[in-house]
GROMACS .gro file of C-alpha atoms in nm:
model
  431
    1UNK     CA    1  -1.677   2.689   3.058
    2UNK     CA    2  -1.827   2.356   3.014
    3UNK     CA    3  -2.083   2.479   2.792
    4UNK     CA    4  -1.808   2.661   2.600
    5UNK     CA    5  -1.630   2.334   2.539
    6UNK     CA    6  -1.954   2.172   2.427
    7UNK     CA    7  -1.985   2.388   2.178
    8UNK     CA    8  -1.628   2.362   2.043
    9UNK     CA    9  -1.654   1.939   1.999
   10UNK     CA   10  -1.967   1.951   1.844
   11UNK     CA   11  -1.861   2.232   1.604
   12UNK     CA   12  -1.532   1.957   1.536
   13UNK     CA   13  -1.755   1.716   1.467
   14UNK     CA   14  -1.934   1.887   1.233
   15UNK     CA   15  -1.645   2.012   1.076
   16UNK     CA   16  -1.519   1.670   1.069
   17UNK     CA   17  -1.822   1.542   0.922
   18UNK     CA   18  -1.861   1.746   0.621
   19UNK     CA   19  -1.509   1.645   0.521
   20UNK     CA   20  -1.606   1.240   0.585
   21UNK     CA   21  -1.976   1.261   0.609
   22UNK     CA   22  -2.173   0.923   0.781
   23UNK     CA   23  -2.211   0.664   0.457
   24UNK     CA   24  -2.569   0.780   0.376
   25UNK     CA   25  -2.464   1.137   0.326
   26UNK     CA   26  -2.175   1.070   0.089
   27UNK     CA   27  -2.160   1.115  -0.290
   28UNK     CA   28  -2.186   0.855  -0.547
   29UNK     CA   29  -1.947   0.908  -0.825
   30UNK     CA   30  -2.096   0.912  -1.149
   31UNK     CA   31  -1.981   1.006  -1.530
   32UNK     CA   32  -2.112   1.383  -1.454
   33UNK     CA   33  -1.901   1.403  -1.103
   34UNK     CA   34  -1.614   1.160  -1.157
   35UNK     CA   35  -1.386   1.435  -1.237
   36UNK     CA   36  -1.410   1.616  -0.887
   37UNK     CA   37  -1.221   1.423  -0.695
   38UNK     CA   38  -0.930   1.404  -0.953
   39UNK     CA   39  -0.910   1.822  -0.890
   40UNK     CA   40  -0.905   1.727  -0.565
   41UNK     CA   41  -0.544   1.606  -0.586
   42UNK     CA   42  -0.465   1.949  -0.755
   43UNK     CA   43  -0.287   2.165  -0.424
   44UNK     CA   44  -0.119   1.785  -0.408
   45UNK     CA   45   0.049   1.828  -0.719
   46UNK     CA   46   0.130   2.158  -0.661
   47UNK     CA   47   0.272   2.092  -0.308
   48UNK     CA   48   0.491   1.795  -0.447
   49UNK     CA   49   0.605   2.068  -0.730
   50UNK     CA   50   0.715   2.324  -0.431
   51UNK     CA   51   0.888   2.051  -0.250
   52UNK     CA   52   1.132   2.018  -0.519
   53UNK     CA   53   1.143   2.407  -0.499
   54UNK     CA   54   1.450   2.591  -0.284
   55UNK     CA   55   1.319   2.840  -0.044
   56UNK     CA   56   0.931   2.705  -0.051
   57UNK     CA   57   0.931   2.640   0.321
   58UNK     CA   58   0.683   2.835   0.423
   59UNK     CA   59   0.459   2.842   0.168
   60UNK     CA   60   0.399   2.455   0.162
   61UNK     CA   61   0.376   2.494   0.571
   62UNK     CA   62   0.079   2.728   0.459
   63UNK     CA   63  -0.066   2.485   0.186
   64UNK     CA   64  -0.045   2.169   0.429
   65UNK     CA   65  -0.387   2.209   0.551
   66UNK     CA   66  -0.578   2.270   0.241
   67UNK     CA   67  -0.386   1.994   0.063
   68UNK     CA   68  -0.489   1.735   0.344
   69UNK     CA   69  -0.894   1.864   0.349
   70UNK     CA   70  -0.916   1.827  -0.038
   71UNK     CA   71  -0.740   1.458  -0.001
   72UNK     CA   72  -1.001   1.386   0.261
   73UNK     CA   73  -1.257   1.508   0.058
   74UNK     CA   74  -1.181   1.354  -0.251
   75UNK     CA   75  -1.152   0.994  -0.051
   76UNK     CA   76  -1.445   1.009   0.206
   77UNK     CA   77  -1.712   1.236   0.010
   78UNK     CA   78  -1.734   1.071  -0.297
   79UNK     CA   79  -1.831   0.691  -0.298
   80UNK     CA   80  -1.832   0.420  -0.536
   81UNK     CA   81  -2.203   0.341  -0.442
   82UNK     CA   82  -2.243  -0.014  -0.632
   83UNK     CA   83  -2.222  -0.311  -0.408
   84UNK     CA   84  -1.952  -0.457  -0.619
   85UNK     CA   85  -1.744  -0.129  -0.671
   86UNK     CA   86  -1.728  -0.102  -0.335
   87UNK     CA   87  -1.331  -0.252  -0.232
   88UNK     CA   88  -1.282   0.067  -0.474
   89UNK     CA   89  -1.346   0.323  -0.149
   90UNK     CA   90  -1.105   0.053   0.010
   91UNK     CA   91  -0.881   0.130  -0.248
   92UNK     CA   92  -0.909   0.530  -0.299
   93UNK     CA   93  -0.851   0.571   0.066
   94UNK     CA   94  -0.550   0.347   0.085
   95UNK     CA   95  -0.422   0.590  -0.179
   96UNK     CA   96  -0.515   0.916   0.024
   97UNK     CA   97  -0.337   0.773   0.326
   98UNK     CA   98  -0.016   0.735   0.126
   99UNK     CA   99  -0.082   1.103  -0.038
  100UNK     CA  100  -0.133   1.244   0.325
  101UNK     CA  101   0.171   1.074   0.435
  102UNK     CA  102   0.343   1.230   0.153
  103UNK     CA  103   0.210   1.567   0.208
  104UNK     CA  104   0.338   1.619   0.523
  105UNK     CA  105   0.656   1.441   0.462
  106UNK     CA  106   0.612   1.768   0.151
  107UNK     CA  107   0.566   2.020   0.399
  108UNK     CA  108   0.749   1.963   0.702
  109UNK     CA  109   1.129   1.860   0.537
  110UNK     CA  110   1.250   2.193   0.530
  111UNK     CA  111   1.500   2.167   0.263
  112UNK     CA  112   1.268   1.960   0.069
  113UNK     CA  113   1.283   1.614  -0.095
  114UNK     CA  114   1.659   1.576  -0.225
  115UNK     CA  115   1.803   1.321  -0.402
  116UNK     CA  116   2.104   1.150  -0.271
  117UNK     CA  117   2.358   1.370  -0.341
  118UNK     CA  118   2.188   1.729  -0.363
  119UNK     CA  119   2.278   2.021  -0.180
  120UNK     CA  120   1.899   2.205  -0.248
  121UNK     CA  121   1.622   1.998  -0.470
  122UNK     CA  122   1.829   2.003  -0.825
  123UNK     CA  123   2.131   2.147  -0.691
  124UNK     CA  124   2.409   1.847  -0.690
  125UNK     CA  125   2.681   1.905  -0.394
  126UNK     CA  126   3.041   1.928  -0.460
  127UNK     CA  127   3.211   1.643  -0.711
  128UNK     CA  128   2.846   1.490  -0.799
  129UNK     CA  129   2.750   1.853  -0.964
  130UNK     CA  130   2.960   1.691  -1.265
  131UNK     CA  131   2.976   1.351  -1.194
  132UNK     CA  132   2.756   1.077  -1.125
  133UNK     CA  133   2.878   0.781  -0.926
  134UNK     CA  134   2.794   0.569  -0.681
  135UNK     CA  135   2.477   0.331  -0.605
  136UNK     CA  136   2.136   0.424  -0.446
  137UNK     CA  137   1.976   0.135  -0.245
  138UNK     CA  138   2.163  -0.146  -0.372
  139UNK     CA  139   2.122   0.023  -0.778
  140UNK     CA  140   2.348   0.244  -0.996
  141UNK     CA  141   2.237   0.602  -0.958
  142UNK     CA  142   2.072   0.741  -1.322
  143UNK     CA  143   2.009   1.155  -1.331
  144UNK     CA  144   1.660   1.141  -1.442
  145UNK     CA  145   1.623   1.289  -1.829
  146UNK     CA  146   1.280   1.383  -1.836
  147UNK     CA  147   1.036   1.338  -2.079
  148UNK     CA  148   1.048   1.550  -2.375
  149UNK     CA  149   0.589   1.556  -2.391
  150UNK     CA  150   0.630   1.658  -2.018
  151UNK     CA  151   0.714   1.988  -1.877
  152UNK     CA  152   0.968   1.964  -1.642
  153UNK     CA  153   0.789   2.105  -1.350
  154UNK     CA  154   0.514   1.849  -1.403
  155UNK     CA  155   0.762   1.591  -1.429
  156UNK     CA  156   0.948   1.709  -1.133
  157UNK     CA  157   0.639   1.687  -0.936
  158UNK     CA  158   0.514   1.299  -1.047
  159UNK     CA  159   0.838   1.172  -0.997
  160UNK     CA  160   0.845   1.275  -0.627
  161UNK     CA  161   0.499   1.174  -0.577
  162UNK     CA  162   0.533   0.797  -0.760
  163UNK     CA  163   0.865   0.732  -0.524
  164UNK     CA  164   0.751   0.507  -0.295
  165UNK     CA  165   1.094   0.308  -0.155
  166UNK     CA  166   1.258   0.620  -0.267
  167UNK     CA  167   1.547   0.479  -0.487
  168UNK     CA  168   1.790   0.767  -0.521
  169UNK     CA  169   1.616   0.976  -0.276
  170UNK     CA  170   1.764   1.077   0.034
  171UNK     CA  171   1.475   0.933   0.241
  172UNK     CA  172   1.486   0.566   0.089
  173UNK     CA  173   1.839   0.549   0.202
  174UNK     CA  174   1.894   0.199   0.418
  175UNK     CA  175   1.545   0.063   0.255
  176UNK     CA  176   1.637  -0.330   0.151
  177UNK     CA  177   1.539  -0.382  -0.247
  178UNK     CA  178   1.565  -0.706  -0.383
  179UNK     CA  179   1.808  -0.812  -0.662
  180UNK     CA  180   1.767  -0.794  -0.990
  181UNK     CA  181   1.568  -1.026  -1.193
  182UNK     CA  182   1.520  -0.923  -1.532
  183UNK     CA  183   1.766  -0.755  -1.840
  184UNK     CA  184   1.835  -0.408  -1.800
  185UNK     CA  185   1.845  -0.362  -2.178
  186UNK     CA  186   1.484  -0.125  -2.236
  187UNK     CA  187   1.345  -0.418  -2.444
  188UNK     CA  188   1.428  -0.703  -2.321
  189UNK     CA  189   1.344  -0.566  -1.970
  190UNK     CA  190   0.966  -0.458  -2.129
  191UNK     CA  191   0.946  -0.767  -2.228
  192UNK     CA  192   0.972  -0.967  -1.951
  193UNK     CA  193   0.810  -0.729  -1.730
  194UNK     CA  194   0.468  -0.787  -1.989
  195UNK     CA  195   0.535  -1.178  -1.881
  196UNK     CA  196   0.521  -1.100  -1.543
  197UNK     CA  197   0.227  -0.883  -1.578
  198UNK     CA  198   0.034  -1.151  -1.750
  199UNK     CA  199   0.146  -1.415  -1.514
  200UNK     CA  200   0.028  -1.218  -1.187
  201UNK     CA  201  -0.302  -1.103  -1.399
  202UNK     CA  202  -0.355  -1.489  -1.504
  203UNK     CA  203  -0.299  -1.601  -1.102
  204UNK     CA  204  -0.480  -1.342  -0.947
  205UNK     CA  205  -0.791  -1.385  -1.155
  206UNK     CA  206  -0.758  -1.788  -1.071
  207UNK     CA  207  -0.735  -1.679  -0.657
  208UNK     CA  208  -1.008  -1.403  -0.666
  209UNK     CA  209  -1.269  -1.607  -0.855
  210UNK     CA  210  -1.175  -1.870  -0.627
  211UNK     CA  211  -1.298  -1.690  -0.317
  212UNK     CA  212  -1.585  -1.551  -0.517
  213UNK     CA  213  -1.686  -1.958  -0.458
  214UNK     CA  214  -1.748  -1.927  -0.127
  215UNK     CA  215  -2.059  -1.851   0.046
  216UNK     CA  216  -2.054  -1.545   0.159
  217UNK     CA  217  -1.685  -1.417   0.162
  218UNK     CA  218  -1.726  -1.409  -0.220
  219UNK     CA  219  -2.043  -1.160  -0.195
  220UNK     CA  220  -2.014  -0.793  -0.159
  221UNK     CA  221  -2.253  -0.778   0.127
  222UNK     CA  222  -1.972  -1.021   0.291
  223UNK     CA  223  -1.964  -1.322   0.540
  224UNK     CA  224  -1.762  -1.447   0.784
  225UNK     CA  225  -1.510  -1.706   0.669
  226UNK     CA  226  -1.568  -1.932   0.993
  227UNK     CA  227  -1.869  -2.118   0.891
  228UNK     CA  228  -2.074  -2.184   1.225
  229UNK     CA  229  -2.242  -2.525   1.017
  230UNK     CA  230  -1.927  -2.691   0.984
  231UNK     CA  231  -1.749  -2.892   1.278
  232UNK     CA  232  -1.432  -2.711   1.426
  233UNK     CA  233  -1.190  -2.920   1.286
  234UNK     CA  234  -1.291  -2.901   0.925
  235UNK     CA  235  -1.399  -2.502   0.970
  236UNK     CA  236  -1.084  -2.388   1.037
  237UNK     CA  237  -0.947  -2.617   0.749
  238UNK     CA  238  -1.192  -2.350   0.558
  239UNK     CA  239  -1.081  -2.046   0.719
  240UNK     CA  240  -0.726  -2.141   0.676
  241UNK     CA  241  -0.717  -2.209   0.281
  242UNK     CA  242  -0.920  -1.894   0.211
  243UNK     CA  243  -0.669  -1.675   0.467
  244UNK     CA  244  -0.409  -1.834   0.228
  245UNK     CA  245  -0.636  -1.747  -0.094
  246UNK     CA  246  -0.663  -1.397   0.024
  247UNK     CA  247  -0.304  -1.342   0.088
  248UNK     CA  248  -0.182  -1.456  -0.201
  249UNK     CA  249  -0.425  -1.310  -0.393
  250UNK     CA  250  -0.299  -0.973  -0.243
  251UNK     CA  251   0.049  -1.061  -0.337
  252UNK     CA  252  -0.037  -1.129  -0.682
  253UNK     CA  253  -0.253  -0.805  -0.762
  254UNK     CA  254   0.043  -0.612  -0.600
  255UNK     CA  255   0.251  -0.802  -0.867
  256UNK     CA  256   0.032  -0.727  -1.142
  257UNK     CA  257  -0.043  -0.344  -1.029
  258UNK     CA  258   0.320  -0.291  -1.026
  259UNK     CA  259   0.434  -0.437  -1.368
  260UNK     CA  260   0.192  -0.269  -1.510
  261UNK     CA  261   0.303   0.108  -1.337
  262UNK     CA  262   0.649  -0.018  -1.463
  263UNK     CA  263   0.569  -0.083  -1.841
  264UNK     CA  264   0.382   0.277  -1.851
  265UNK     CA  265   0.689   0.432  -1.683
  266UNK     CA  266   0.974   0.290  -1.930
  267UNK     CA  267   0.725   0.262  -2.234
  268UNK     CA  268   0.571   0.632  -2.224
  269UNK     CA  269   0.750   0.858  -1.935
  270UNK     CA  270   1.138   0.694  -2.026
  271UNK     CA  271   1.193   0.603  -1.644
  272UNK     CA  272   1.482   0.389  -1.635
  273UNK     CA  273   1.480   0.049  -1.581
  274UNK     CA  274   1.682   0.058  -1.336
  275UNK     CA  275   1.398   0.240  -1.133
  276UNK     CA  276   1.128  -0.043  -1.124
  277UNK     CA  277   1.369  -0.319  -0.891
  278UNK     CA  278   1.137  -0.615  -0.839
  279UNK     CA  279   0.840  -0.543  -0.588
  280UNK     CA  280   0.906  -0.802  -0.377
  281UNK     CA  281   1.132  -1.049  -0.274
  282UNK     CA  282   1.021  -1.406  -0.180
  283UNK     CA  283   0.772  -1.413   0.116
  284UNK     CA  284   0.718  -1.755   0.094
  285UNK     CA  285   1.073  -1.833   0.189
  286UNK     CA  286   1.094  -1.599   0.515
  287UNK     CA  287   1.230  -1.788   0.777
  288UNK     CA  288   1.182  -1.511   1.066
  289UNK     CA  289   0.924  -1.253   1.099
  290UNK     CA  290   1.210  -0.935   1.099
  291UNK     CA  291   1.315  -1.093   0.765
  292UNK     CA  292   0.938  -1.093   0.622
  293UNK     CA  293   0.882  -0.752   0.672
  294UNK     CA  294   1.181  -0.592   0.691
  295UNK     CA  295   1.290  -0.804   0.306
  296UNK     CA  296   1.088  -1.005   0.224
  297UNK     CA  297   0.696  -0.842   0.158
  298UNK     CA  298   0.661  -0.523  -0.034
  299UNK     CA  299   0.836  -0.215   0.091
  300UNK     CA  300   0.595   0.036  -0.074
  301UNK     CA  301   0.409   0.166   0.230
  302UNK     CA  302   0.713   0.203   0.450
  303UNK     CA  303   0.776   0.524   0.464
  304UNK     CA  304   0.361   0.594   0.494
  305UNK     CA  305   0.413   0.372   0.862
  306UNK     CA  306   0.722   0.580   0.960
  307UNK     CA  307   0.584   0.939   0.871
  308UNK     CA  308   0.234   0.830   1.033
  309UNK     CA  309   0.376   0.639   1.383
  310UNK     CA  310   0.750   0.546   1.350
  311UNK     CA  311   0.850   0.869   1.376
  312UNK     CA  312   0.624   1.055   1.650
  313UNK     CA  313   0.702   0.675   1.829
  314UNK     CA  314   1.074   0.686   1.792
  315UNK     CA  315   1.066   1.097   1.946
  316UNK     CA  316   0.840   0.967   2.228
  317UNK     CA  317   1.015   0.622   2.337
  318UNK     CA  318   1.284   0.603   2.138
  319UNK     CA  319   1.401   0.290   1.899
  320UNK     CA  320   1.124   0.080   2.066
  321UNK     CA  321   0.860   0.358   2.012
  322UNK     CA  322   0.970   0.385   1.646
  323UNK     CA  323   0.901  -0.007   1.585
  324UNK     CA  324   0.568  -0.031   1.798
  325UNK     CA  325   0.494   0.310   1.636
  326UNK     CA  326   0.571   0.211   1.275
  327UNK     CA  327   0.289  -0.111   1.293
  328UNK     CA  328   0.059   0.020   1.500
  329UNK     CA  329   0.026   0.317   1.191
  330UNK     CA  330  -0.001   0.000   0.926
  331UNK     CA  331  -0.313  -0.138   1.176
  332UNK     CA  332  -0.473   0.174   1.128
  333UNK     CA  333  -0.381   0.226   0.811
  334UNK     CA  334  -0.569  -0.061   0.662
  335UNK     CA  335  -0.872  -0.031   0.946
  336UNK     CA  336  -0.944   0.340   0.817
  337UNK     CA  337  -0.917   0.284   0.444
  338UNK     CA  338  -1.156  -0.053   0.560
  339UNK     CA  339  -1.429   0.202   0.732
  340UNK     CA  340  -1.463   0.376   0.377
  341UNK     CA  341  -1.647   0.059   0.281
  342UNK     CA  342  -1.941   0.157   0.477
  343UNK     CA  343  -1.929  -0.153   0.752
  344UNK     CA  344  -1.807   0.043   1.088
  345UNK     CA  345  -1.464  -0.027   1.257
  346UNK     CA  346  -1.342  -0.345   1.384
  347UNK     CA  347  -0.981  -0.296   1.505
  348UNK     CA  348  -0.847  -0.664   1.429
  349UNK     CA  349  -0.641  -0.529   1.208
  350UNK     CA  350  -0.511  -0.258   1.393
  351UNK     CA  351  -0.470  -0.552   1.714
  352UNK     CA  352  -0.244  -0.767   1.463
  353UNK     CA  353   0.003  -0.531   1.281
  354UNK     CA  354   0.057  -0.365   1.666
  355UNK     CA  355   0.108  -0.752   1.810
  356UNK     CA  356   0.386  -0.752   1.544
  357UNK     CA  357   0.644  -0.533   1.720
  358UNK     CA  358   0.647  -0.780   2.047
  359UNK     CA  359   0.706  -1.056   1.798
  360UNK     CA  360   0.989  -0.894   1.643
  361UNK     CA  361   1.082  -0.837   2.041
  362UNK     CA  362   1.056  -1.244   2.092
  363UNK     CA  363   1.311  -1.322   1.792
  364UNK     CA  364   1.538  -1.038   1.900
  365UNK     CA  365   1.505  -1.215   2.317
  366UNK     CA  366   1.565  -1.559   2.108
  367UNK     CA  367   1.879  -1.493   1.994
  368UNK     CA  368   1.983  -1.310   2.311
  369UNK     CA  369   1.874  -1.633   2.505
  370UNK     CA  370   2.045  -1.913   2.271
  371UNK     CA  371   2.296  -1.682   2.023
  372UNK     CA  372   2.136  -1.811   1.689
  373UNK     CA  373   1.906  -1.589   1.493
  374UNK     CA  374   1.547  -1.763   1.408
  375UNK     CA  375   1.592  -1.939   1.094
  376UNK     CA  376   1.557  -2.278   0.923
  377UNK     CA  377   1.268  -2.468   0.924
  378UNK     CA  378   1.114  -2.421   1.237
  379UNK     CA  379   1.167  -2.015   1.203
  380UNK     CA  380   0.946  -2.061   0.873
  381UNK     CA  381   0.690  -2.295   1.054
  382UNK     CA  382   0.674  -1.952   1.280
  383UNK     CA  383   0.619  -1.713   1.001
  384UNK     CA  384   0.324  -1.912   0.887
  385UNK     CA  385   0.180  -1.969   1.215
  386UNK     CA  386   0.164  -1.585   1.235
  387UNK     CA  387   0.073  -1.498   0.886
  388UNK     CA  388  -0.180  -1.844   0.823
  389UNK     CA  389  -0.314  -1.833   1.200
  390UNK     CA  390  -0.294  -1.546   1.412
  391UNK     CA  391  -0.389  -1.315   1.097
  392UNK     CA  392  -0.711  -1.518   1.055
  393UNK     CA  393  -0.892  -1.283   1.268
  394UNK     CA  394  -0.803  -0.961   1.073
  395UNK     CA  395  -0.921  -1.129   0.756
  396UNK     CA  396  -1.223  -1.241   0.840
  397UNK     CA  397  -1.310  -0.866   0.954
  398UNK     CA  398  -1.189  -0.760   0.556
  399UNK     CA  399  -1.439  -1.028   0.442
  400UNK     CA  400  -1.732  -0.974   0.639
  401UNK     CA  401  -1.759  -0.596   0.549
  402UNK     CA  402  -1.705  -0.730   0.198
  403UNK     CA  403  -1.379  -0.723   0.050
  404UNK     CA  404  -1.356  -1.078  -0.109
  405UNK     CA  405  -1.660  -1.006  -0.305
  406UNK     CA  406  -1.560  -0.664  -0.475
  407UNK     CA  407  -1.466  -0.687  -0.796
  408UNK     CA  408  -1.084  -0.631  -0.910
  409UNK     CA  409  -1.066  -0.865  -1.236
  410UNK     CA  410  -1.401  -0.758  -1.420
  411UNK     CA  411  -1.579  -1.083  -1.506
  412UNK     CA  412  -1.556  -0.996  -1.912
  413UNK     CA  413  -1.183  -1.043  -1.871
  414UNK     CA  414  -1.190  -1.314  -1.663
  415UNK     CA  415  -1.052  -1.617  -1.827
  416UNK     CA  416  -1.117  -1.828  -1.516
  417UNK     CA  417  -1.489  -1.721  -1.495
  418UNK     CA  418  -1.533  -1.711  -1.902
  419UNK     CA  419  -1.340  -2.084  -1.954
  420UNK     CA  420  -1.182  -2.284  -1.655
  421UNK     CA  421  -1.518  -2.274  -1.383
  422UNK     CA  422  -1.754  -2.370  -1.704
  423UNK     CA  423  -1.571  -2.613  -1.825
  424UNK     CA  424  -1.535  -2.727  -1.459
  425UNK     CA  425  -1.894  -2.730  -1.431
  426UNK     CA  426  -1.934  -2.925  -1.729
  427UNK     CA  427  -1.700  -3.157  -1.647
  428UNK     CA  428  -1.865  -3.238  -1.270
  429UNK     CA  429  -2.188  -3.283  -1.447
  430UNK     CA  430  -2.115  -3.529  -1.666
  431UNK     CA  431  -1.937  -3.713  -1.410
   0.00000   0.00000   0.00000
């Protein structure tokens, strides 16, 4: 018996390992191989296509496992083998997480994904087969139109798959979106989303060539951002500034990913303006940690947490499980897309986003204690004491395996690296 069950774990990890094969065994993309892990994505595709499908339960049941392989596959076999390419595995497996999320989210609804207000995927119910009224998450409810170069299946298909807070989708219900901050009018709103664009493109380039400054955090090969050589006082001064560097430098490229998603959408698929809400709201503002991330940061990955741990957590322990459940998936989230960098596990990301549900458990005890919610000033001095401080740890593990050092802006479009850091060299050395 024992040798019996010997043989089944190491033929598991075999398996296992020829889906995500050890670093040395993986393959470097290339112009001659690039295109295999796009047809990767294919069953995906189809599976999001069947979703919006009546009567497709069992065949996506059926196509579940194949779809999650080839995701694997197309994120953990194939590597971006240049040192400075490298926060691209980061990125590619961040992406299958949220397409693994999806595809069981694909498989498992039974009915499908439905819009608010369908019966069956396409099939309005009652007075809405006619009419169209009402709000979805705060906006006005549009009946998508297509896209005349599109086929409809195809379109059917992206649309569920780009969804991420799931505006008019029965599954986004509840989900917070922040108010509105530019015209509605096509052009105008275009317009100021290209402003935007260039605004978080121009900031983000400033705060990554910034860290690029630093020894060692702004390498590929990485470094810790606690510099050993400094005194304590004046190192954590350090660590502190480039936390804040990195964070905002996050929110900024989220920014400038997501304006530019937007102005493809409404330019060349006719999504509705109305569909692109802003991505965030203002996270420098957050005056409680429940209001940071259930407002105030990006909403994007929540329904990756809730498919991955909020809701096995909330069917094991209830509403507590659900919220311990829900970060602890976000720790691991962000630690497993980190291990496709090639640098091992270290779990100090998966120890913070977990530590978050007993904070939100502290403000909830707070107000039960003294009636008042956490707010004001002091409730913002506590938001960035968690996020500035006690999220130091997890960020230093992202730099030294070599995040701050990948390259996002390429240095040829670089204004800060072509014109401001010359000139600033210039400038110092005639001084």
């Amino acid at each position: 018996m024992t040798s019996l069950w010997e043989e089944f774990k190491f033929a598991a990890f075999q398996a296992f390992r020829t889906i995500v094969p050890d670093q040395q065994h993986r393959i470097p993309i290339s112009w001659n191989n690039g295109i295999y892990p796009i047809i990767c994505y294919a069953p995906f595709v189809f599976l999001a296509y069947l979703t919006r499908r009546p009567d497709t339960y069992l065949i996506r049941l059926l196509l579940l496992p194949s779809v999650i392989t080839l995701i694997l596959v197309a994120a953990y076999r194939f590597t971006w083998a240049t040192p400075e390419l490298n926060v691209y595995n980061w990125g590619q497996c961040c992406w299958a997480a949220v397409a693994i999320s999806k595809s069981l989210e694909f498989a498992f609804t039974k009915e499908g994904m439905l819009k608010i207000g369908e019966s069956r995927p396409g099939v309005r119910k009652g007075k809405d087969k006619s009419t169209q009224k009402g709000s979805a998450n705060g906006y006005a409810e549009e009946q998508s139109q297509g896209n005349p170069y599109i086929a409809p299946w195809l379109y059917d298909a992206v649309e569920v798959i780009h969804t991420m807070r799931g505006l008019k989708w029965k599954f986004g219900q509840g989900i917070y979106i922040p108010k509105k901050t530019r015209p509605l009018k096509r052009s105008a709103f275009l317009q100021a989303t290209l402003v935007s664009f260039i605004k978080n493109f121009l900031l983000l380039d400033f705060l990554e060539s910034l860290l690029k400054l630093f020894p060692g955090v702004g390498t590929p090969m990485g470094g810790t951002m606690f510099y050993p050589n400094l005194t304590i006082p004046t190192r954590y001064l350090v660590s502190t500034f480039i936390n804040f560097l990195t964070g905002s430098a996050i929110l900024f490229g989220f920014g400038m990913v997501y304006d530019l998603i937007t102005l493809l959408s409404v330019s060349l698929l006719h999504s509705s303006p109305l569909s692109w809400p802003p991505v965030v709201d203002d996270p420098w503002r957050s005056d409680s940690m429940h209001k940071f991330w259930a407002k105030d940061w990006h909403q994007l990955l929540r329904q990756t947490f809730l498919v991955f741990g909020g809701y096995p957590g909330k069917w094991l322990a209830g509403d507590v499980g659900m919220v311990f459940g829900t970060f602890i998936a976000s720790g691991l989230f962000h630690e497993c897309a980190m291990y496709s960098m090639g640098r091992g596990f270290d779990h100090s990301a998966t120890v913070f986003f977990a530590a978050q549900g007993p904070v939100l458990f502290l403000e909830r005890k707070w107000r039960r204690v003294t009636g008042r919610r956490v707010g004001g000033t002091v409730g913002r001095l506590w938001v960035y004491f968690i996020m500035l401080i006690c999220a130091q740890p997890m960020v230093n593990a992202w730099h030294r395996r070599g995040l701050g050092g990948g390259m996002v802006i390429p240095p040829v479009l670089s204004p800060t690296r072509l014109i401001l850091l010359p000139l600033a060299r210039k400038l110092l050395q005639c001084n």
